[in-house]
Amino acid sequence: MIFLVISTELSTLSPVAAQVDFMRCATGIIDHECAHFLRKRVAYNTGLPPPDDCCTALVEIGKPCHDAFTQFKLKKHDYVGTEADLLRRSDEVWNECVNVVEFVFPPAEAPNHFY
């Protein structure tokens, strides 16, 4: 029975996220206001979507750091709804921010001299 509980818990952890200290990887990149937007959206399902500059910072720190924040909230039981709700909202915010960054900074086209 203990093995089942442990394996169930570990199945929700991204192996990389479990090893990342989100406080360290976000320091100097995610400011207090951006962290507040992300926390409200992911953990508490409230507030507005993060602003474009916040999304840019989130994508800059990377998915492992974002996932580590989510895992921290899971361990502390500091969120609204179920574990599945938190994980879904986390993925939604990540995908929204990736879309914002791709829209604001689209991939560069190849120079014409290759044609």
Short mmCIF file of C-alpha atoms in Angstrom, two decimals, residues 12-93:
data_model
loop_
_atom_site.label_atom_id
_atom_site.label_comp_id
_atom_site.label_asym_id
_atom_site.label_seq_id
_atom_site.Cartn_x
_atom_site.Cartn_y
_atom_site.Cartn_z
CA THR A 12 2.79 13.65 -10.94
CA LEU A 13 6.36 14.88 -10.63
CA SER A 14 8.33 15.83 -13.65
CA PRO A 15 11.79 14.31 -13.06
CA VAL A 16 13.44 17.61 -13.98
CA ALA A 17 11.01 19.76 -12.00
CA ALA A 18 11.55 17.65 -8.90
CA GLN A 19 15.23 18.67 -8.99
CA VAL A 20 14.71 22.40 -9.72
CA ASP A 21 14.56 25.10 -7.06
CA PHE A 22 12.01 27.46 -8.59
CA MET A 23 13.01 30.26 -6.20
CA ARG A 24 16.55 30.18 -7.50
CA CYS A 25 15.76 29.78 -11.18
CA ALA A 26 13.23 32.65 -11.13
CA THR A 27 15.31 35.11 -9.06
CA GLY A 28 16.20 38.18 -11.07
CA ILE A 29 13.94 37.20 -13.96
CA ILE A 30 10.45 36.98 -12.46
CA ASP A 31 9.64 40.16 -10.51
CA HIS A 32 7.24 40.30 -7.58
CA GLU A 33 4.30 41.58 -9.66
CA CYS A 34 4.75 38.84 -12.28
CA ALA A 35 5.02 36.17 -9.57
CA HIS A 36 1.78 37.50 -8.11
CA PHE A 37 -0.02 37.19 -11.48
CA LEU A 38 1.27 33.64 -11.97
CA ARG A 39 0.45 32.51 -8.43
CA LYS A 40 -3.10 33.87 -8.61
CA ARG A 41 -3.76 32.28 -11.99
CA VAL A 42 -2.18 28.88 -11.39
CA ALA A 43 -2.83 28.23 -7.72
CA TYR A 44 -6.02 30.15 -7.03
CA ASN A 45 -7.71 30.33 -10.47
CA THR A 46 -8.28 34.08 -10.10
CA GLY A 47 -7.01 37.27 -11.66
CA LEU A 48 -6.19 38.33 -15.15
CA PRO A 49 -3.86 36.49 -17.51
CA PRO A 50 -0.21 37.44 -16.99
CA PRO A 51 0.94 40.51 -18.99
CA ASP A 52 3.14 39.96 -22.05
CA ASP A 53 6.36 40.90 -20.23
CA CYS A 54 5.52 38.43 -17.47
CA CYS A 55 4.92 35.70 -20.06
CA THR A 56 8.24 36.51 -21.68
CA ALA A 57 9.97 36.14 -18.29
CA LEU A 58 8.16 32.87 -17.60
CA VAL A 59 9.19 31.37 -20.93
CA GLU A 60 12.74 32.62 -20.32
CA ILE A 61 13.03 30.72 -17.02
CA GLY A 62 11.70 27.62 -18.76
CA LYS A 63 9.19 24.85 -18.26
CA PRO A 64 11.21 22.97 -15.59
CA CYS A 65 11.16 26.04 -13.34
CA HIS A 66 7.45 26.62 -13.95
CA ASP A 67 6.76 22.95 -13.19
CA ALA A 68 8.84 23.20 -10.00
CA PHE A 69 6.61 26.07 -8.83
CA THR A 70 3.55 23.90 -9.50
CA GLN A 71 5.06 20.98 -7.60
CA PHE A 72 5.82 23.30 -4.68
CA LYS A 73 2.14 24.32 -4.56
CA LEU A 74 1.12 20.64 -4.71
CA LYS A 75 3.34 19.72 -1.77
CA LYS A 76 2.10 22.65 0.32
CA HIS A 77 -1.54 22.00 -0.63
CA ASP A 78 -1.72 25.73 -1.35
CA TYR A 79 -4.19 25.83 -4.24
CA VAL A 80 -7.88 25.85 -5.09
CA GLY A 81 -9.58 22.75 -6.47
CA THR A 82 -8.06 19.35 -7.06
CA GLU A 83 -4.53 18.36 -7.96
CA ALA A 84 -5.73 17.81 -11.53
CA ASP A 85 -7.16 21.35 -11.59
CA LEU A 86 -3.82 22.82 -10.51
CA LEU A 87 -1.89 20.82 -13.09
CA ARG A 88 -4.35 21.80 -15.83
CA ARG A 89 -4.17 25.51 -14.92
CA SER A 90 -0.39 25.33 -14.81
CA ASP A 91 -0.28 23.90 -18.33
CA GLU A 92 -2.84 26.45 -19.54
CA VAL A 93 -0.79 29.38 -18.23
#
